[in-house]
Amino acid sequence: MHRQCQTRGPSACRLWPIQKKRLTPPPIPARLLAQEEIEILDSACQPRPRVVTRHDIEHDVTTLLKRGLTTTSAGGFFFIPYLLQLGASDLVASLGPPKTAGLPKERLALGLVFEAIFGYTAGIRTVDTVSRADFGLLAGLPFLPSPSTQYRFLQSVQGQSALAFQTALGQRLVALGHVTPGHPVNVDAHNMKTDSRKAMKQSFITQEDRYGKAVRTFYTQDQASKKPLIALAAYSGTTVSQVTRRLATLTRTILTRDFVMVADKEWYCGQLIQDLHAQYGVEVLTPVKSSPKRQAEFDAVPLEHYDQTVWGNVATLYTTMTDFDGPLRMLLKKRRNGQYFALITPACAMTADTAMPTSTKRWRIENFFAENAFLGVNHLPSLNLNAIQTMLSLRLLAFHVVDNFRHDLGPAYQKKTPELIHREFVDGVQGRVQLHGNIIEVSIYGFEHEAAAAAILSNLDTKLENAGVDPRIPWLGNRRLRFTFH
């Protein structure tokens, strides 16, 4: 491998010796063609350039594993089986154009997934002042790539490729039975700030009640499982009507069937509801805006004549809407403060028993942002839309890895946020990692939640094979994991 010249003067460093009588240089060895100069973080967490080849990476990882290492974040290895379960290696390999030389894009992508799991908001770079060999090893790397190296990868992935990644991930969740088609789907849009210093159109950020740089992200979420399905990024100023049709199409590709989309008042638009209903098989359930015309319509309804329910007297009737062809079902009630609340939907057979709890559960998508801020779902890397879309896709993968892990831990852990999962199952978990033959032995010492973790990670090979999952780890030389608890 050609490394930086250690002798004096630039002329002393050459790829091949000078031959006066030869007009053309000899062929460059294939190994030199497969190298790449990247920036990595050194022991002081400062970026420095390094020329690497894939052979060097594999050699260094093998050397590290054979020598063994101790780590205070041994719980990071708990998530590798869940990456295997989701087919993460093939998924991240699909991101962007083929890359046969230098740093494998799959490992850069997996490094970003683990960065989210370890807590992007805290900053993986500030976790320790020494080089985190354990963190790099989780993604099959002997070092930590610098942010500039990661961002070059993110920007090289087209937005369409990142959305295809999300679609394939959602279809995998359906195949595993983690998402069952037929349940309502929540939808929401959030403004998210970026850390970029570049100029950008100012956008009103409702949550903070001020103007600032923002990118708008649109999400759909399976209501029953609380699992996000699609995250679509757009520049500030993008409206619901401009993006929702594509959002619905991507979601339907995952579910392969019609569905009810539960929205807030932002989606109250006759033309949009008409298009989604007629062309995409989506029935929107959204609150009615209280215009003077609607208020008069509400006042004319004798609510006292309707049966009492747990939500009060709910009237179920038909109404019309501008730019919508045909009748709509409207469900109307009066709140305790005397104000009306009404839902509207093209699903003309929907009853109050279905509509009211379905609308209430829409708040699960609001909770998703709050509970998963630790993963960095509201933290965007740049103004490059491709980079933003790719990062959102990788953080969806990180969410599902954490969610599947905490689900398997049992009822006592299923409602813990990713931050709590990291605090109790990763941060400060003492362990030693060493290669024995073709097995990576991960020894965990004095772990408080040993019983819960051991129940799902002991005899891991057998459990994965019984679930139809190949236990070999592609980014760690097709080796297998074995966990022991002491």
XYZ file of C-alpha atoms in Angstrom:
486
model
C 0.000 0.000 0.000
C 1.273 3.465 -0.862
C 1.522 5.470 2.327
C 2.546 9.047 2.940
C 6.234 9.543 2.259
C 8.370 9.583 5.389
C 11.566 10.789 3.639
C 12.562 14.379 3.041
C 11.175 16.213 0.008
C 8.139 15.440 -2.174
C 10.257 14.085 -5.037
C 11.454 11.182 -2.913
C 7.979 9.613 -2.762
C 6.852 7.806 -5.928
C 4.442 5.048 -6.928
C 7.064 3.452 -9.176
C 10.756 4.145 -9.891
C 11.775 6.433 -12.768
C 12.980 4.540 -15.841
C 14.590 6.837 -18.434
C 14.355 4.468 -21.371
C 10.703 3.605 -20.814
C 8.085 5.984 -22.227
C 5.042 4.470 -20.446
C 4.898 3.464 -16.787
C 4.260 -0.144 -15.803
C 0.691 -1.107 -14.828
C -0.389 0.047 -11.406
C -1.016 -2.923 -9.107
C -4.705 -3.586 -8.496
C -4.145 -3.148 -4.780
C -3.026 0.453 -5.310
C -6.058 1.149 -7.468
C -8.284 -0.045 -4.632
C -7.029 2.524 -2.138
C -8.688 5.687 -0.931
C -7.585 8.647 1.142
C -10.052 9.388 3.907
C -10.091 11.336 7.131
C -10.220 9.415 10.384
C -10.274 10.512 14.017
C -7.027 9.949 15.909
C -6.580 9.275 19.626
C -7.393 12.922 20.403
C -10.556 12.748 18.263
C -8.971 15.081 15.691
C -9.349 14.338 11.951
C -6.238 13.327 10.037
C -5.811 11.902 6.536
C -5.023 8.245 5.959
C -4.727 6.143 2.836
C -6.551 2.833 3.218
C -7.318 -0.229 1.148
C -9.972 -2.828 1.801
C -7.211 -5.370 2.433
C -5.800 -3.122 5.164
C -9.223 -2.770 6.769
C -9.803 -6.526 6.888
C -6.274 -7.110 8.186
C -6.572 -4.488 10.907
C -10.003 -5.734 12.022
C -8.738 -9.323 12.204
C -5.643 -8.218 14.141
C -7.814 -6.258 16.573
C -10.139 -9.206 17.121
C -7.308 -11.711 17.591
C -5.558 -9.461 20.101
C -8.856 -8.766 21.836
C -10.078 -5.557 23.379
C -11.891 -4.433 26.488
C -14.787 -2.013 26.204
C -17.106 -0.020 28.416
C -19.835 -0.180 25.760
C -20.051 -3.926 25.235
C -23.833 -3.671 24.955
C -23.359 -2.282 21.458
C -22.834 -5.873 20.307
C -26.370 -6.734 21.526
C -27.747 -4.936 18.440
C -25.806 -6.854 15.794
C -28.279 -9.798 15.738
C -31.097 -7.326 15.056
C -29.182 -5.839 12.139
C -28.864 -9.390 10.791
C -32.585 -9.948 11.351
C -33.440 -6.881 9.266
C -31.004 -7.796 6.492
C -29.080 -4.586 7.168
C -25.980 -5.546 5.193
C -27.873 -5.969 1.920
C -30.000 -2.910 2.652
C -27.110 -0.504 3.217
C -25.212 -2.017 0.286
C -28.062 -0.812 -1.948
C -27.433 2.823 -1.009
C -25.775 4.814 -3.753
C -23.617 3.757 -6.694
C -21.384 0.647 -6.544
C -18.053 1.243 -4.807
C -15.350 -1.392 -5.117
C -12.326 0.524 -3.784
C -11.367 2.102 -0.507
C -13.692 2.341 2.458
C -16.795 0.122 2.024
C -19.950 2.246 1.977
C -21.793 -0.475 3.915
C -19.526 0.074 6.915
C -19.812 3.834 6.756
C -23.603 3.431 6.748
C -23.547 0.977 9.667
C -21.277 3.371 11.550
C -23.947 6.063 11.194
C -26.590 3.594 12.433
C -24.541 2.867 15.555
C -23.851 6.577 15.965
C -27.625 7.060 16.295
C -27.985 4.118 18.702
C -25.150 5.440 20.886
C -26.834 8.837 20.999
C -26.241 11.364 18.279
C -27.471 14.247 20.406
C -24.854 13.489 23.051
C -22.232 13.212 20.330
C -20.355 9.961 19.907
C -17.182 12.003 19.385
C -17.400 13.330 22.944
C -18.094 10.008 24.667
C -14.402 9.405 25.228
C -11.248 11.339 24.455
C -9.438 8.225 23.212
C -9.995 6.418 19.921
C -13.086 4.235 20.212
C -11.853 0.978 18.702
C -14.929 -0.763 20.097
C -17.298 1.650 18.354
C -15.542 1.339 15.000
C -15.462 -2.447 15.293
C -19.275 -2.628 15.519
C -19.396 -1.458 11.897
C -16.407 -3.563 10.819
C -13.878 -0.706 10.902
C -10.615 -0.437 12.855
C -11.018 3.331 13.273
C -13.583 6.134 13.510
C -14.209 7.955 10.204
C -14.375 11.740 10.477
C -17.677 13.573 9.817
C -16.382 14.853 6.474
C -15.840 11.266 5.292
C -19.335 10.329 6.403
C -20.917 13.339 4.700
C -19.215 12.561 1.390
C -20.875 9.173 1.559
C -24.273 10.658 2.451
C -24.159 13.124 -0.418
C -23.249 10.417 -2.927
C -26.569 8.616 -2.339
C -29.467 9.870 -4.446
C -32.743 10.626 -2.704
C -34.539 8.003 -4.778
C -32.075 5.354 -3.599
C -32.602 6.354 0.038
C -36.392 6.076 -0.370
C -36.008 2.682 -2.057
C -33.986 1.680 1.042
C -36.882 2.751 3.297
C -39.396 0.857 1.166
C -37.327 -2.333 1.313
C -36.929 -1.902 5.087
C -40.699 -1.456 5.526
C -41.409 -4.533 3.417
C -38.958 -6.467 5.583
C -40.888 -5.377 8.705
C -44.120 -6.623 7.126
C -42.496 -9.958 6.189
C -41.248 -10.383 9.768
C -44.739 -9.683 11.135
C -43.613 -6.541 12.976
C -46.076 -4.471 10.931
C -49.469 -5.955 10.025
C -51.171 -4.311 7.019
C -54.754 -3.270 7.656
C -54.211 -0.942 10.584
C -54.548 2.851 10.284
C -51.478 4.878 9.332
C -50.570 8.142 11.088
C -49.110 11.036 9.104
C -47.382 14.210 10.223
C -44.890 16.851 9.106
C -42.232 18.548 11.223
C -39.846 21.422 10.652
C -36.295 20.517 11.651
C -33.325 22.805 11.961
C -29.980 22.068 10.344
C -26.491 22.800 11.622
C -25.381 24.113 8.256
C -23.913 27.613 8.095
C -24.869 28.013 4.468
C -27.565 30.426 3.391
C -31.093 29.052 3.276
C -34.602 30.328 2.900
C -36.088 31.291 6.244
C -38.918 29.092 7.475
C -41.356 29.542 10.325
C -40.724 26.933 13.000
C -44.002 26.536 14.840
C -42.642 24.683 17.845
C -40.176 27.436 18.685
C -42.360 30.323 17.534
C -39.596 31.991 15.568
C -38.035 31.995 12.133
C -34.958 29.933 11.363
C -33.296 27.605 8.903
C -35.301 24.423 8.571
C -36.000 21.381 6.440
C -39.460 19.869 6.449
C -39.819 16.135 7.042
C -42.988 14.119 6.403
C -43.549 10.812 8.208
C -46.025 7.944 8.072
C -46.315 5.522 10.982
C -48.145 2.240 11.503
C -50.584 3.095 14.288
C -50.744 -0.355 15.894
C -47.019 -1.132 16.120
C -45.930 2.541 16.414
C -43.266 1.803 13.789
C -42.417 4.567 11.285
C -42.772 3.478 7.664
C -41.549 6.378 5.526
C -39.618 9.590 6.263
C -39.561 12.017 3.348
C -37.399 15.157 3.430
C -38.214 18.406 1.621
C -36.962 21.957 1.709
C -38.846 24.543 3.758
C -41.917 25.902 2.043
C -43.017 22.503 0.728
C -46.753 22.048 1.305
C -48.742 18.995 2.325
C -50.463 18.867 -1.052
C -47.117 18.806 -2.870
C -45.656 15.827 -1.063
C -48.485 13.685 0.348
C -49.290 11.817 -2.863
C -45.751 10.491 -3.053
C -45.763 9.753 0.664
C -48.973 7.743 0.277
C -47.609 5.853 -2.736
C -44.454 4.807 -0.880
C -46.476 3.735 2.155
C -48.882 1.738 0.013
C -45.947 -0.026 -1.670
C -44.889 -1.239 1.772
C -48.375 -2.304 2.900
C -49.548 -3.534 -0.560
C -53.134 -2.576 0.264
C -55.481 0.367 0.862
C -55.358 2.041 4.261
C -56.830 4.810 6.425
C -54.466 7.770 6.856
C -55.034 9.604 10.141
C -54.023 13.264 9.849
C -54.340 16.630 11.540
C -56.089 19.723 10.117
C -53.164 20.433 7.814
C -54.488 17.675 5.550
C -58.032 19.142 5.452
C -58.199 19.808 1.717
C -60.963 18.558 -0.580
C -58.752 18.115 -3.652
C -56.076 16.228 -1.699
C -58.626 13.962 0.009
C -60.258 13.340 -3.376
C -56.977 12.392 -5.079
C -55.830 10.120 -2.278
C -59.196 8.388 -2.156
C -59.744 7.964 -5.891
C -56.195 7.316 -7.153
C -54.245 5.851 -4.253
C -56.817 3.921 -2.227
C -56.216 6.072 0.860
C -59.093 7.230 3.063
C -58.064 10.301 5.057
C -59.474 10.767 8.555
C -58.918 14.383 9.588
C -60.508 17.002 11.869
C -62.850 19.526 10.273
C -61.794 23.166 10.278
C -64.304 25.360 12.091
C -65.361 27.853 9.411
C -68.533 29.991 9.826
C -70.296 27.725 7.308
C -69.328 24.592 9.236
C -70.265 26.222 12.529
C -73.771 26.828 11.243
C -73.918 23.199 10.093
C -72.851 21.993 13.536
C -75.439 24.145 15.316
C -78.198 22.591 13.219
C -77.385 19.041 14.411
C -79.523 17.861 17.374
C -76.728 16.085 19.273
C -79.056 15.227 22.172
C -80.948 12.842 19.865
C -77.863 10.657 19.361
C -76.848 7.836 21.682
C -74.483 8.554 24.549
C -71.008 7.021 24.136
C -67.765 7.179 26.125
C -66.932 10.209 23.962
C -70.270 11.898 24.628
C -73.154 12.248 22.190
C -71.594 11.618 18.766
C -73.596 12.359 15.630
C -72.774 10.317 12.508
C -74.017 12.011 9.363
C -73.114 12.760 5.752
C -71.817 16.056 4.423
C -70.176 17.568 1.363
C -66.891 19.358 0.779
C -65.509 21.701 -1.863
C -63.505 19.844 -4.553
C -64.620 16.422 -3.296
C -66.959 14.317 -5.428
C -69.705 12.650 -3.443
C -70.688 12.461 0.219
C -68.326 12.275 3.163
C -68.896 10.767 6.592
C -68.763 13.322 9.402
C -68.660 12.471 13.098
C -69.561 15.364 15.387
C -69.489 15.871 19.139
C -69.379 18.772 21.576
C -66.511 19.125 24.040
C -66.998 20.012 27.684
C -66.007 23.604 26.973
C -68.923 23.881 24.547
C -66.801 23.815 21.380
C -67.529 21.390 18.572
C -65.148 18.697 17.401
C -65.745 16.932 14.093
C -63.935 14.327 12.003
C -64.404 13.859 8.261
C -63.528 10.881 6.043
C -64.410 9.323 2.657
C -64.947 6.016 4.525
C -68.719 6.387 4.580
C -69.266 3.286 6.723
C -66.903 4.357 9.535
C -68.534 4.472 12.956
C -67.749 6.559 16.029
C -66.417 3.449 17.781
C -63.741 3.236 15.077
C -63.097 6.883 14.259
C -62.765 8.402 17.733
C -60.070 6.092 19.179
C -58.292 6.009 15.803
C -58.046 9.787 15.747
C -56.886 9.893 19.368
C -54.039 7.451 18.651
C -52.693 9.790 15.963
C -50.693 11.417 18.764
C -48.403 8.402 18.714
C -46.552 9.970 15.807
C -46.037 13.141 17.858
C -44.601 11.009 20.658
C -42.259 9.363 18.142
C -40.331 12.621 17.687
C -40.092 13.313 21.406
C -39.138 9.792 22.463
C -36.535 9.314 19.728
C -34.755 12.655 19.794
C -31.838 10.717 21.298
C -31.406 8.910 17.961
C -31.056 12.235 16.175
C -34.296 11.993 14.166
C -34.603 15.777 14.482
C -30.950 16.527 13.796
C -29.976 16.993 10.142
C -26.431 16.971 8.760
C -26.429 19.613 6.007
C -28.502 21.401 3.380
C -27.827 18.688 0.809
C -31.209 17.004 0.356
C -29.633 13.695 -0.650
C -27.577 13.661 2.545
C -30.642 14.509 4.647
C -32.773 11.811 3.017
C -30.053 9.194 3.454
C -29.488 10.118 7.089
C -33.234 9.891 7.813
C -33.275 6.428 6.230
C -30.373 5.211 8.367
C -31.995 6.584 11.509
C -35.187 4.712 10.685
C -33.054 1.557 10.592
C -31.501 2.510 13.946
C -34.977 2.994 15.427
C -36.182 -0.436 14.289
C -33.028 -2.127 15.634
C -33.566 -0.571 19.075
C -37.328 -1.175 18.949
C -36.963 -4.866 18.076
C -34.374 -5.321 20.821
C -36.456 -3.714 23.567
C -39.521 -5.674 22.402
C -37.668 -8.972 22.832
C -36.446 -7.952 26.288
C -40.006 -8.248 27.577
C -42.816 -6.080 28.967
C -40.599 -4.394 31.579
C -38.457 -2.827 28.836
C -40.815 -2.313 25.896
C -41.754 1.252 26.829
C -38.218 2.461 27.541
C -36.975 5.235 25.274
C -33.824 4.699 23.164
C -32.000 6.956 25.622
C -32.896 4.660 28.520
C -32.009 1.563 26.494
C -28.587 3.084 25.789
C -28.100 4.094 29.417
C -28.979 0.655 30.783
C -27.764 -1.689 28.028
C -24.794 0.069 26.371
C -23.172 2.838 28.378
C -20.861 1.468 31.071
C -21.499 -2.198 30.215
C -18.107 -3.847 30.801
C -16.959 -6.542 28.415
C -14.122 -8.180 26.529
C -14.241 -9.002 22.819
C -11.890 -11.580 21.301
C -11.771 -13.892 18.297
C -11.642 -17.659 18.915
C -11.475 -19.556 15.645
C -14.393 -18.183 13.661
C -16.359 -17.051 16.718
C -16.279 -13.549 18.180
C -16.593 -14.119 21.923
C -18.243 -11.223 23.763
C -17.846 -11.664 27.523
C -20.101 -9.427 29.642
C -19.186 -8.795 33.287
C -21.373 -7.710 36.215
C -24.301 -6.649 34.057
C -27.380 -5.478 35.964
C -29.839 -6.709 33.315
C -28.018 -9.975 32.656
C -31.153 -12.139 32.953
C -33.096 -10.176 30.333
C -30.186 -10.007 27.875
C -29.075 -13.609 28.375
C -32.611 -14.860 27.694
C -32.425 -13.618 24.105
C -28.667 -13.745 23.381
C -27.607 -17.133 24.777
C -27.335 -19.875 22.105
C -27.599 -17.086 19.557
C -26.627 -19.180 16.511
C -29.447 -21.639 17.085
C -32.018 -18.915 17.684
C -31.055 -17.020 14.542
C -31.036 -20.149 12.373
C -34.446 -21.199 13.738
C -35.733 -17.726 12.758
C -34.351 -18.151 9.231
C -31.527 -15.634 9.801
C -27.943 -16.337 8.727
C -25.858 -15.876 11.926
C -22.715 -14.883 10.002
C -21.843 -11.172 10.131
C -20.858 -9.947 6.633
C -19.076 -6.795 7.854
C -16.992 -8.806 10.362
C -15.593 -11.393 7.976
C -18.671 -13.666 8.104
C -17.789 -14.559 11.688
C -20.411 -15.348 14.340
C -21.139 -13.934 17.780
C -21.186 -15.778 21.055
C -22.253 -14.025 24.263
C -21.236 -15.180 27.734
C -22.288 -13.497 30.971
C -20.136 -13.547 34.115
